[in-house]
Short mmCIF file of C-alpha atoms and ligand atoms in Angstrom, two decimals:
data_model
loop_
_atom_site.label_atom_id
_atom_site.label_comp_id
_atom_site.label_asym_id
_atom_site.label_seq_id
_atom_site.Cartn_x
_atom_site.Cartn_y
_atom_site.Cartn_z
CA MET A 22 91.39 92.68 67.71
CA SER A 23 88.54 95.12 67.46
CA LYS A 24 88.05 96.35 63.92
CA LEU A 25 86.71 99.68 65.06
CA PHE A 26 89.36 100.22 67.75
CA PRO A 27 92.54 98.38 66.71
CA LYS A 28 95.36 98.22 69.23
CA CYS A 29 98.92 99.33 68.66
CA PRO A 30 100.92 96.09 68.91
CA LYS A 31 103.76 97.95 70.61
CA CYS A 32 102.14 100.11 73.31
CA ASN A 33 98.70 98.49 73.37
CA THR A 34 96.84 101.80 73.01
CA SER A 35 93.50 101.48 71.24
CA HIS A 36 92.90 103.90 68.40
CA PHE A 37 89.68 104.76 66.63
CA ILE A 38 90.12 103.28 63.15
CA SER A 39 89.40 106.46 61.21
CA PHE A 40 91.97 108.39 63.25
CA LEU A 41 94.48 105.63 62.69
CA LYS A 42 93.78 105.65 58.97
CA HIS A 43 94.19 109.40 58.88
CA ALA A 44 97.56 109.00 60.64
CA HIS A 45 98.70 106.49 57.99
CA TYR A 46 98.54 103.74 60.60
CA VAL A 47 101.24 105.27 62.74
CA CYS A 48 100.52 105.10 66.50
CA SER A 49 100.01 108.64 67.84
CA LYS A 50 101.11 107.51 71.30
CA CYS A 51 104.41 105.71 70.63
CA GLY A 52 105.16 106.34 66.96
CA TYR A 53 105.07 102.66 65.96
CA LEU A 54 104.33 102.01 62.30
CA LEU A 55 101.67 99.34 62.08
CA ARG A 56 102.28 96.68 59.43
CA LEU A 57 99.97 97.21 56.50
CA ASP A 58 97.90 94.81 54.46
CA ALA A 59 98.87 95.05 50.81
CA ALA A 60 95.51 96.47 49.76
CA ILE A 61 95.75 99.32 52.28
CA ARG A 62 99.27 100.09 51.08
CA VAL A 63 98.07 100.22 47.47
CA LYS A 64 95.40 102.74 48.44
CA MET A 65 97.96 104.82 50.30
CA ILE A 66 100.46 105.00 47.43
CA CYS A 67 98.60 104.75 44.12
CA ASP A 68 96.37 107.37 42.52
CA LYS A 69 92.68 106.69 43.05
CA ARG A 70 91.39 103.72 41.04
CA SER A 71 94.65 103.55 39.07
CA PHE A 72 95.75 100.11 40.31
CA THR A 73 95.14 97.20 37.96
CA GLN A 74 96.21 93.87 39.33
CA PHE A 75 97.83 91.17 37.23
CA ASP A 76 98.71 87.51 37.74
CA GLU A 77 96.24 87.23 40.61
CA ASN A 78 95.52 83.58 39.94
CA ILE A 79 98.98 82.12 40.31
CA ARG A 80 98.95 79.82 43.30
CA SER A 81 101.53 77.92 45.29
CA LEU A 82 101.74 74.17 45.12
CA ASP A 83 103.48 72.01 47.66
CA PRO A 84 106.25 70.49 45.54
CA LEU A 85 108.29 69.24 48.51
CA GLU A 86 105.22 67.83 50.28
CA PHE A 87 106.55 69.75 53.25
CA PRO A 88 104.88 69.02 56.61
CA LYS A 89 101.82 71.23 57.19
CA TYR A 90 102.62 73.58 54.29
CA ARG A 91 99.35 72.90 52.44
CA ASP A 92 97.38 73.75 55.60
CA LYS A 93 99.39 76.90 56.11
CA LEU A 94 98.70 78.02 52.55
CA ASP A 95 94.98 77.28 52.78
CA LYS A 96 94.74 79.15 56.07
CA SER A 97 96.60 82.18 54.68
CA ILE A 98 94.39 82.27 51.58
CA LYS A 99 91.27 82.11 53.71
CA GLU A 100 92.39 84.77 56.17
CA THR A 101 93.83 87.25 53.69
CA LYS A 102 91.60 86.60 50.69
CA LEU A 103 94.83 86.82 48.71
CA ASN A 104 96.31 84.00 46.67
CA GLU A 105 99.87 84.77 47.69
CA ALA A 106 102.15 87.09 49.63
CA VAL A 107 102.52 89.77 46.96
CA LEU A 108 100.08 91.90 44.97
CA THR A 109 101.38 93.06 41.61
CA GLY A 110 100.00 95.33 38.93
CA THR A 111 100.19 98.65 37.20
CA CYS A 112 99.26 102.01 38.66
CA ARG A 113 99.87 105.73 38.60
CA ILE A 114 101.58 107.62 41.37
CA LYS A 115 101.00 111.40 41.28
CA GLY A 116 100.07 110.91 37.65
CA PHE A 117 103.16 108.93 36.68
CA PRO A 118 102.65 105.38 35.39
CA SER A 119 104.55 102.55 37.03
CA THR A 120 104.30 98.90 37.88
CA ILE A 121 103.96 98.17 41.56
CA GLY A 122 104.43 95.17 43.83
CA VAL A 123 103.28 95.14 47.45
CA MET A 124 104.02 92.34 49.88
CA ASP A 125 101.55 91.35 52.58
CA PRO A 126 102.60 90.54 56.17
CA ARG A 127 99.67 88.24 56.81
CA PHE A 128 100.65 85.70 54.15
CA ILE A 129 103.37 83.54 55.79
CA MET A 130 105.19 86.76 56.73
CA GLY A 131 105.63 87.88 53.13
CA SER A 132 108.01 85.01 52.52
CA MET A 133 109.22 84.31 48.98
CA GLY A 134 108.45 80.95 47.42
CA SER A 135 107.97 80.11 43.75
CA VAL A 136 104.90 82.31 43.34
CA VAL A 137 106.34 85.46 44.89
CA GLY A 138 109.48 85.00 42.79
CA GLU A 139 107.44 84.44 39.65
CA LYS A 140 105.10 87.41 40.25
CA ILE A 141 107.99 89.77 40.98
CA THR A 142 109.83 88.54 37.87
CA ARG A 143 106.72 89.00 35.71
CA LEU A 144 106.26 92.50 37.13
CA LEU A 145 109.83 93.38 36.17
CA GLU A 146 109.43 91.80 32.74
CA TYR A 147 106.19 93.71 32.21
CA SER A 148 108.04 96.92 33.06
CA LEU A 149 110.71 95.98 30.55
CA GLY A 150 108.20 95.22 27.82
CA ASN A 151 106.25 98.42 28.43
CA PHE A 152 109.10 100.82 29.26
CA LEU A 153 107.79 101.41 32.77
CA PRO A 154 109.59 102.10 36.04
CA SER A 155 108.95 99.62 38.88
CA VAL A 156 108.13 100.19 42.52
CA ILE A 157 108.21 97.36 45.06
CA ILE A 158 107.06 97.81 48.66
CA ILE A 159 108.88 95.11 50.56
CA LEU A 160 107.97 93.26 53.71
CA SER A 161 109.39 89.77 54.06
CA GLY A 162 110.80 87.27 56.49
CA GLY A 163 112.93 85.92 53.63
CA ALA A 164 112.91 82.89 51.39
CA ARG A 165 110.08 80.45 52.14
CA MET A 166 111.56 77.44 53.89
CA GLN A 167 108.68 75.15 52.91
CA GLU A 168 109.62 75.32 49.22
CA GLY A 169 113.27 74.60 49.93
CA ILE A 170 115.73 75.09 47.10
CA LEU A 171 112.98 76.39 44.79
CA SER A 172 112.62 79.40 47.10
CA LEU A 173 116.37 80.01 47.12
CA MET A 174 116.45 80.06 43.33
CA GLN A 175 113.84 82.83 43.24
CA MET A 176 116.60 85.12 44.50
CA ALA A 177 118.60 84.37 41.35
CA LYS A 178 115.57 84.67 39.09
CA THR A 179 114.40 88.04 40.40
CA SER A 180 117.92 89.51 40.53
CA ALA A 181 118.51 88.56 36.89
CA ALA A 182 115.24 90.29 35.98
CA VAL A 183 116.36 93.50 37.73
CA LYS A 184 119.61 93.34 35.75
CA ARG A 185 117.72 93.15 32.45
CA LEU A 186 115.62 96.12 33.48
CA ASN A 187 118.66 98.22 34.40
CA ASP A 188 120.50 97.21 31.22
CA ASN A 189 117.57 98.79 29.38
CA HIS A 190 117.79 101.99 31.44
CA LEU A 191 114.65 101.31 33.45
CA PRO A 192 114.70 101.96 37.21
CA LEU A 193 113.53 99.94 40.19
CA PHE A 194 112.57 101.74 43.38
CA THR A 195 112.37 99.64 46.51
CA VAL A 196 110.73 100.59 49.79
CA LEU A 197 111.93 98.47 52.69
CA THR A 198 109.39 98.13 55.49
CA ASP A 199 109.44 96.27 58.78
CA PRO A 200 110.70 93.54 58.48
CA THR A 201 112.87 93.05 55.39
CA THR A 202 115.19 90.13 56.01
CA GLY A 203 116.86 87.07 54.50
CA GLY A 204 116.59 86.08 50.86
CA VAL A 205 114.40 88.99 49.81
CA THR A 206 116.86 91.53 51.22
CA ALA A 207 119.68 89.63 49.49
CA SER A 208 117.98 89.92 46.11
CA TYR A 209 115.62 92.54 44.71
CA ALA A 210 115.26 94.59 47.91
CA MET A 211 118.90 95.70 47.89
CA LEU A 212 118.94 96.09 44.09
CA GLY A 213 116.74 99.18 44.01
CA ASN A 214 118.26 102.03 42.02
CA VAL A 215 116.90 104.11 44.84
CA ILE A 216 116.36 102.34 48.15
CA ILE A 217 113.94 103.87 50.64
CA ALA A 218 113.13 102.55 54.10
CA GLU A 219 110.42 103.31 56.61
CA PRO A 220 111.55 104.59 60.03
CA ASN A 221 112.84 101.95 62.45
CA ALA A 222 112.22 99.09 59.98
CA LEU A 223 114.24 95.94 60.71
CA ILE A 224 116.40 95.32 57.65
CA GLY A 225 119.11 92.70 57.34
CA PHE A 226 120.33 89.45 55.94
CA ALA A 227 120.67 87.27 59.03
CA GLY A 228 118.03 87.51 61.74
CA PRO A 229 119.12 89.23 64.99
CA ARG A 230 118.62 86.04 67.02
CA VAL A 231 120.84 83.99 64.71
CA ILE A 232 123.56 86.64 64.94
CA GLU A 233 123.32 86.76 68.75
CA GLN A 234 123.60 82.98 68.96
CA THR A 235 126.56 82.90 66.56
CA ILE A 236 128.65 85.64 68.16
CA GLY A 237 127.50 85.02 71.73
CA GLN A 238 126.95 88.66 72.59
CA LYS A 239 124.16 91.21 72.75
CA LEU A 240 123.56 93.33 69.69
CA PRO A 241 124.07 97.10 69.87
CA GLN A 242 121.08 99.41 70.21
CA GLY A 243 119.43 100.17 66.88
CA PHE A 244 121.33 97.42 65.06
CA GLN A 245 119.73 96.47 61.70
CA ARG A 246 117.24 99.31 61.93
CA ALA A 247 116.60 101.61 58.97
CA GLU A 248 118.57 104.52 60.48
CA PHE A 249 121.52 102.18 61.15
CA LEU A 250 121.53 101.05 57.52
CA LEU A 251 121.32 104.64 56.32
CA GLU A 252 124.32 105.50 58.48
CA HIS A 253 126.26 102.56 57.01
CA GLY A 254 125.53 103.60 53.44
CA MET A 255 123.07 100.83 52.60
CA LEU A 256 120.06 103.05 51.88
CA ASP A 257 119.31 106.33 50.13
CA MET A 258 116.79 107.62 52.62
CA VAL A 259 114.44 106.96 55.49
CA VAL A 260 111.03 108.39 54.67
CA GLN A 261 108.03 108.95 56.94
CA ARG A 262 104.98 107.02 55.82
CA LYS A 263 102.92 110.12 55.15
CA GLN A 264 105.61 111.44 52.78
CA LEU A 265 106.14 108.18 50.90
CA ARG A 266 103.65 108.73 48.08
CA SER A 267 104.98 112.18 47.37
CA VAL A 268 108.65 111.04 47.40
CA LEU A 269 107.84 108.17 45.01
CA GLY A 270 105.97 110.58 42.76
CA THR A 271 108.99 112.87 42.59
CA LEU A 272 111.35 109.96 41.88
CA LEU A 273 109.12 108.81 39.01
CA LYS A 274 108.93 112.36 37.70
CA ILE A 275 112.70 112.82 37.66
CA HIS A 276 113.26 109.43 36.05
CA SER A 277 110.63 110.11 33.38
CA GLN A 278 113.12 112.50 31.78
CA ARG A 279 116.33 111.58 30.05
CA PRO A 280 117.88 114.88 28.97
CA TYR A 281 121.00 113.21 27.62
CA SER A 282 119.71 110.33 25.54
CA TYR A 283 122.57 108.26 24.30
CA HIS A 284 120.52 105.38 22.90
CA MET B 17 122.65 41.98 52.13
CA SER B 18 120.77 38.75 51.51
CA HIS B 19 118.37 38.83 54.43
CA THR B 20 118.48 42.50 55.29
CA GLU B 21 116.53 45.13 53.46
CA ILE B 22 118.56 47.55 51.41
CA LYS B 23 117.97 50.68 53.41
CA LYS B 24 117.17 53.96 51.73
CA ILE B 25 119.98 56.40 52.50
CA LYS B 26 118.70 59.02 54.92
CA ALA B 27 119.05 62.68 54.04
CA ILE B 28 120.78 63.40 57.35
CA ASP B 29 123.49 60.85 56.48
CA ILE B 30 124.19 62.73 53.28
CA VAL B 31 124.29 65.96 55.31
CA LYS B 32 126.95 64.35 57.50
CA LEU B 33 128.97 63.18 54.50
CA ALA B 34 128.70 66.63 52.91
CA ARG B 35 130.19 68.12 56.10
CA HIS B 36 132.84 65.41 56.58
CA THR B 37 136.03 67.13 57.75
CA LYS B 38 138.21 64.90 55.57
CA ARG B 39 136.49 65.88 52.33
CA PRO B 40 138.66 67.65 49.77
CA THR B 41 138.47 71.44 50.00
CA THR B 42 138.56 73.92 47.15
CA LEU B 43 142.34 74.32 47.39
CA ASP B 44 142.70 70.51 47.32
CA TYR B 45 140.71 70.31 44.11
CA ILE B 46 142.69 73.17 42.62
CA GLY B 47 145.89 71.28 43.46
CA PHE B 48 144.70 68.24 41.54
CA ILE B 49 143.00 69.94 38.62
CA ILE B 50 144.58 73.33 37.87
CA LYS B 51 148.09 73.81 36.46
CA ASP B 52 150.15 76.98 37.11
CA PHE B 53 147.62 78.16 39.68
CA ILE B 54 148.14 81.69 41.00
CA GLU B 55 145.97 82.69 43.94
CA LEU B 56 144.67 86.26 43.87
CA HIS B 57 143.58 88.19 46.92
CA GLY B 58 141.34 90.93 48.22
CA ASP B 59 138.23 92.85 47.30
CA ARG B 60 140.10 96.18 46.85
CA ARG B 61 137.55 97.70 49.23
CA PHE B 62 138.07 96.39 52.74
CA SER B 63 140.02 93.15 53.17
CA ASP B 64 140.91 89.69 51.95
CA ASP B 65 138.25 87.24 53.08
CA LYS B 66 139.89 83.89 53.68
CA ALA B 67 136.59 82.02 53.60
CA ILE B 68 136.63 82.39 49.81
CA VAL B 69 139.69 81.70 47.66
CA GLY B 70 140.18 82.48 44.02
CA GLY B 71 142.78 82.63 41.32
CA ILE B 72 143.82 81.82 37.79
CA GLY B 73 145.50 78.92 36.04
CA PHE B 74 145.01 76.23 33.43
CA LEU B 75 142.47 73.46 33.16
CA GLU B 76 144.39 71.25 30.71
CA ASN B 77 145.24 73.94 28.15
CA ILE B 78 142.35 76.32 28.89
CA ALA B 79 143.05 79.44 30.97
CA VAL B 80 140.40 79.66 33.68
CA THR B 81 139.42 81.59 36.79
CA VAL B 82 138.65 79.38 39.77
CA ILE B 83 136.78 80.52 42.87
CA GLY B 84 135.48 78.61 45.86
CA HIS B 85 134.56 78.60 49.52
CA GLN B 86 137.45 77.40 51.64
CA LYS B 87 136.96 75.37 54.80
CA GLY B 88 139.76 74.28 57.12
CA ARG B 89 140.50 70.74 58.14
CA ASN B 90 141.16 71.46 61.84
CA VAL B 91 140.05 74.04 64.37
CA LYS B 92 142.98 76.35 63.80
CA GLU B 93 142.54 76.37 60.02
CA ASN B 94 138.80 76.71 60.39
CA ILE B 95 139.15 79.78 62.56
CA ARG B 96 141.37 81.33 59.90
CA ARG B 97 138.85 80.34 57.20
CA ASN B 98 135.84 81.27 59.35
CA PHE B 99 134.50 77.73 58.67
CA GLY B 100 133.97 78.71 55.05
CA MET B 101 131.43 81.39 55.97
CA ALA B 102 132.16 84.52 53.99
CA ASN B 103 131.67 88.15 54.92
CA PRO B 104 130.60 90.70 52.29
CA GLU B 105 134.21 91.22 51.22
CA GLY B 106 134.42 87.53 50.28
CA TYR B 107 131.58 87.85 47.81
CA ARG B 108 133.02 91.13 46.55
CA LYS B 109 136.43 89.54 46.01
CA ALA B 110 134.74 86.72 44.09
CA LEU B 111 132.90 89.21 41.90
CA ARG B 112 136.08 91.18 41.25
CA LEU B 113 137.81 88.03 40.05
CA MET B 114 134.82 87.08 37.92
CA GLU B 115 134.79 90.48 36.25
CA GLU B 116 138.48 90.04 35.51
CA ALA B 117 137.63 86.67 33.98
CA GLU B 118 135.00 88.27 31.76
CA ARG B 119 137.40 91.06 30.76
CA PHE B 120 140.07 88.60 29.68
CA GLY B 121 137.77 85.97 28.22
CA ARG B 122 138.40 83.27 30.78
CA PRO B 123 135.70 80.76 31.75
CA ILE B 124 134.83 80.65 35.47
CA ILE B 125 134.74 77.58 37.69
CA ASN B 126 133.14 77.84 41.14
CA PHE B 127 133.43 75.33 43.97
CA ILE B 128 130.56 75.61 46.45
CA ASP B 129 131.08 74.46 50.06
CA THR B 130 129.77 76.69 52.83
CA PRO B 131 127.43 76.45 55.82
CA GLY B 132 126.16 79.88 54.74
CA ALA B 133 127.01 83.56 54.70
CA TYR B 134 128.46 84.65 58.05
CA PRO B 135 125.87 86.06 60.46
CA GLY B 136 127.83 88.77 62.27
CA ILE B 137 127.67 92.43 63.23
CA GLY B 138 130.38 93.53 60.78
CA ALA B 139 128.82 91.46 58.01
CA GLU B 140 125.54 93.31 58.40
CA GLU B 141 127.24 96.71 58.74
CA ARG B 142 129.13 96.18 55.51
CA GLY B 143 126.08 94.94 53.62
CA GLN B 144 125.94 91.16 53.53
CA ALA B 145 122.58 91.27 51.78
CA GLU B 146 123.79 93.82 49.23
CA ALA B 147 126.94 91.83 48.50
CA ILE B 148 124.96 88.66 47.80
CA ALA B 149 122.27 90.45 45.78
CA TYR B 150 124.82 92.29 43.68
CA ASN B 151 126.62 89.05 42.80
CA LEU B 152 123.35 87.46 41.67
CA TYR B 153 122.67 90.57 39.61
CA LYS B 154 126.08 90.82 37.97
CA MET B 155 126.69 87.12 37.43
CA SER B 156 123.44 86.83 35.48
CA THR B 157 125.04 88.67 32.56
CA LEU B 158 128.77 87.91 32.79
CA ARG B 159 129.78 87.28 29.20
CA THR B 160 131.86 84.20 29.83
CA PRO B 161 130.94 80.57 30.59
CA ILE B 162 130.40 79.74 34.28
CA ILE B 163 130.33 76.24 35.76
CA SER B 164 129.52 75.67 39.43
CA ILE B 165 130.08 72.48 41.37
CA VAL B 166 128.70 71.85 44.84
CA THR B 167 131.49 69.94 46.57
CA GLY B 168 130.11 69.87 50.13
CA GLU B 169 127.51 72.11 51.73
CA GLY B 170 125.49 74.44 49.56
CA GLY B 171 124.35 76.68 52.39
CA SER B 172 121.62 79.10 51.34
CA GLY B 173 122.38 82.62 50.10
CA GLY B 174 126.05 82.26 50.94
CA ALA B 175 126.29 79.40 48.45
CA LEU B 176 124.05 80.98 45.84
CA ALA B 177 126.14 84.16 45.85
CA ILE B 178 128.97 82.52 43.91
CA SER B 179 127.05 79.76 42.16
CA ILE B 180 125.06 81.43 39.37
CA ALA B 181 126.17 79.43 36.33
CA ASP B 182 125.45 78.03 32.90
CA ARG B 183 125.86 74.51 34.27
CA ILE B 184 125.54 73.41 37.90
CA TYR B 185 126.68 70.01 39.15
CA MET B 186 126.66 68.41 42.56
CA LEU B 187 128.88 65.67 43.91
CA SER B 188 126.73 62.71 44.92
CA ASN B 189 127.13 63.17 48.70
CA THR B 190 126.44 66.89 48.86
CA ILE B 191 123.53 69.14 49.79
CA TYR B 192 122.13 72.46 48.62
CA SER B 193 119.43 74.09 50.70
CA VAL B 194 117.57 77.28 51.51
CA ILE B 195 118.32 76.73 55.21
CA SER B 196 120.34 74.26 57.29
CA PRO B 197 118.38 71.31 58.69
CA GLU B 198 119.21 72.54 62.20
CA GLY B 199 117.99 76.06 61.45
CA CYS B 200 114.83 74.71 59.86
CA ALA B 201 114.11 72.41 62.81
CA SER B 202 114.61 75.17 65.35
CA ILE B 203 112.24 77.51 63.49
CA LEU B 204 109.57 74.91 62.77
CA TRP B 205 109.67 72.74 65.84
CA LYS B 206 111.72 74.93 68.21
CA ASP B 207 114.13 72.01 68.42
CA ALA B 208 117.42 71.89 66.52
CA GLY B 209 117.62 68.23 67.53
CA LYS B 210 114.97 67.37 64.96
CA ALA B 211 117.44 68.06 62.16
CA ASP B 212 116.93 64.52 60.82
CA ALA B 213 113.31 65.16 60.01
CA ALA B 214 114.06 68.63 58.66
CA ALA B 215 116.79 67.29 56.37
CA GLU B 216 114.31 64.82 54.93
CA SER B 217 111.60 67.49 54.46
CA LEU B 218 113.86 70.07 52.83
CA LYS B 219 114.69 67.80 49.85
CA LEU B 220 118.28 68.97 49.80
CA THR B 221 120.28 66.08 48.31
CA ALA B 222 121.82 66.02 44.85
CA LYS B 223 119.10 63.59 43.70
CA ASP B 224 116.37 65.93 44.94
CA LEU B 225 117.89 68.90 43.15
CA PHE B 226 118.23 66.95 39.95
CA TYR B 227 114.57 65.94 40.26
CA PHE B 228 113.56 69.60 40.66
CA LYS B 229 115.68 70.51 37.61
CA ILE B 230 117.88 72.88 39.61
CA ILE B 231 121.13 71.13 38.69
CA ASP B 232 122.38 69.70 35.41
CA GLY B 233 124.00 66.54 36.71
CA ILE B 234 125.42 64.55 39.58
CA ILE B 235 129.09 63.62 39.78
CA GLU B 236 129.44 60.24 41.49
CA GLU B 237 131.89 60.04 44.36
CA PRO B 238 134.14 56.98 44.74
CA GLY B 239 133.52 54.28 47.39
CA ASN B 240 131.94 55.61 50.57
CA GLY B 241 132.55 59.20 49.59
CA ALA B 242 134.99 61.85 48.44
CA HIS B 243 136.80 61.83 51.82
CA GLU B 244 138.12 58.35 51.04
CA ASP B 245 139.72 59.17 47.73
CA HIS B 246 140.49 62.80 46.96
CA GLU B 247 142.36 62.13 43.75
CA SER B 248 139.74 60.12 41.94
CA THR B 249 137.01 62.55 43.04
CA ALA B 250 139.10 65.36 41.53
CA LYS B 251 139.53 63.30 38.36
CA GLN B 252 135.77 62.89 38.00
CA ILE B 253 135.29 66.64 38.45
CA LYS B 254 138.01 67.42 35.96
CA SER B 255 136.51 65.32 33.21
CA THR B 256 133.06 66.86 33.80
CA LEU B 257 134.59 70.35 33.66
CA ILE B 258 136.45 69.68 30.43
CA SER B 259 133.54 68.16 28.56
CA THR B 260 131.16 70.89 29.77
CA LEU B 261 133.59 73.68 28.91
CA ASN B 262 134.15 72.31 25.42
CA GLU B 263 130.44 72.58 24.90
CA LEU B 264 130.02 76.07 26.46
CA LEU B 265 133.01 77.60 24.68
CA LEU B 266 131.23 77.16 21.35
CA ILE B 267 128.25 79.31 22.40
CA GLU B 268 128.50 83.00 21.57
CA PRO B 269 128.19 85.39 24.54
CA SER B 270 124.74 86.87 23.88
CA THR B 271 123.24 83.40 23.43
CA LEU B 272 125.07 82.21 26.51
CA ILE B 273 123.62 84.88 28.80
CA ASP B 274 120.20 84.53 27.22
CA GLN B 275 120.23 80.81 27.98
CA ARG B 276 121.47 81.56 31.49
CA TYR B 277 118.52 83.90 32.04
CA GLN B 278 116.08 81.27 30.78
CA LYS B 279 117.68 78.61 32.98
CA TYR B 280 116.81 80.50 36.16
CA ARG B 281 113.59 81.92 34.72
CA LYS B 282 112.15 78.40 34.60
CA MET B 283 112.88 77.59 38.24
CA GLY B 284 109.83 77.40 40.46
CA VAL B 285 106.69 75.29 40.76
CA PHE B 286 103.18 76.79 40.83
CA SER B 287 99.71 76.53 39.32
CA GLU B 288 97.85 79.08 37.29
ZN1 LIG C 26 101.83 102.58 70.05
#
């Protein structure tokens, strides 16, 4: 793919990169929201130079000695120059301090193994220790198969960390982007105190193909898309990408006040 | 066995035993172990999911809440039980019963045996992911002892959703996995037929989970497996439950949930 003229993966139209950037990586022809590298997302959401990364040196091992996993990890690290599928740190959004986690589509489809689970948990624990709200921008194919049961248990670990946060009156805001499926949806993604989704994002527990195979029928139009989830009461709002930073800023602002302080 | 090698048991053979249709189900175990059992129904929101059963009764002289996935033993029963694959209302019923247990100071016993959460249109519409996530969230701080026992298939999120516990055991011929061997094989090699290799790679047997410090112990099954002798399998489970409960009942609630948090906090393998 040309770096100067990237193509929309949906309609194949080439866009001049600076126009695309200006349009928040939304295709002007067909409206498709391009998947964003974590670093680009950080720039889009956080105040300038406010992001400080932590835990950047935690790396995945291959505890199951799963076929080809080591190669897959090495390739992802080389291609993304990231150590894992999530960036975590502290930042400010419209002046309000927060922790932030951003998942990256290029790293084994943002799947959650031990490291993603650990980094998300540490982010939530850091928020707890420093009385900060948390924002997590989610993009994930689910639990990482290659780490087997260890991946599954990250769902329990991260969900318990959200509970501790909430028990101490600290909020989590989740932004569900395309795709948010499997074990990540069934843990911290759906535990946001406010849950936001990007337009048309695929969000669900089971993948559409698995459902089709199980029930032996075609899925209805728009099934498991953000607007469908909103309609079924699973989300608070669907927000356009260009409004996201401002909506998050307002949420942080409102939650920074506690007019009736009972503790 | 004199001139033949003692063969290592293959993971896929344990998968087959774990799915054996003659294995005891949750209601079978309850019949053997729990006195004065009263089954309770419904999530008070939508329906009564028959893939998960739950109720109250006595383990020896201790009042307990018991919950578990319920499979059928023939096609007709399995259709009624949806093959032990719960919809959101199943997980919500389980949580309702667990909150009742906490309210009335009853320990909770969970039997885990499911291929997974049901992948269906209604399940997604009613929030399968939310139902599972919310159970993980709430169970992490329930102020009463929880013991979970994998009695067959521990199928992914659908198993995890009612298995958060202070102590987790697996019967010796059971599995617990992030994905089914068939699902794994079809994603990795586009061939569900390679389930044998996937089962091996996923490290999903009781021994594997004990090695990775996910479970606290393995309960040995009699003879060739639980399907051959329901009663003595139930007896083994009962004695494990009683000794574990006697230990957990002495721990005060805030310590209990702190230890539960630390238990899951430690799970995962990475370098730094
Ligand atoms: Zn386009």
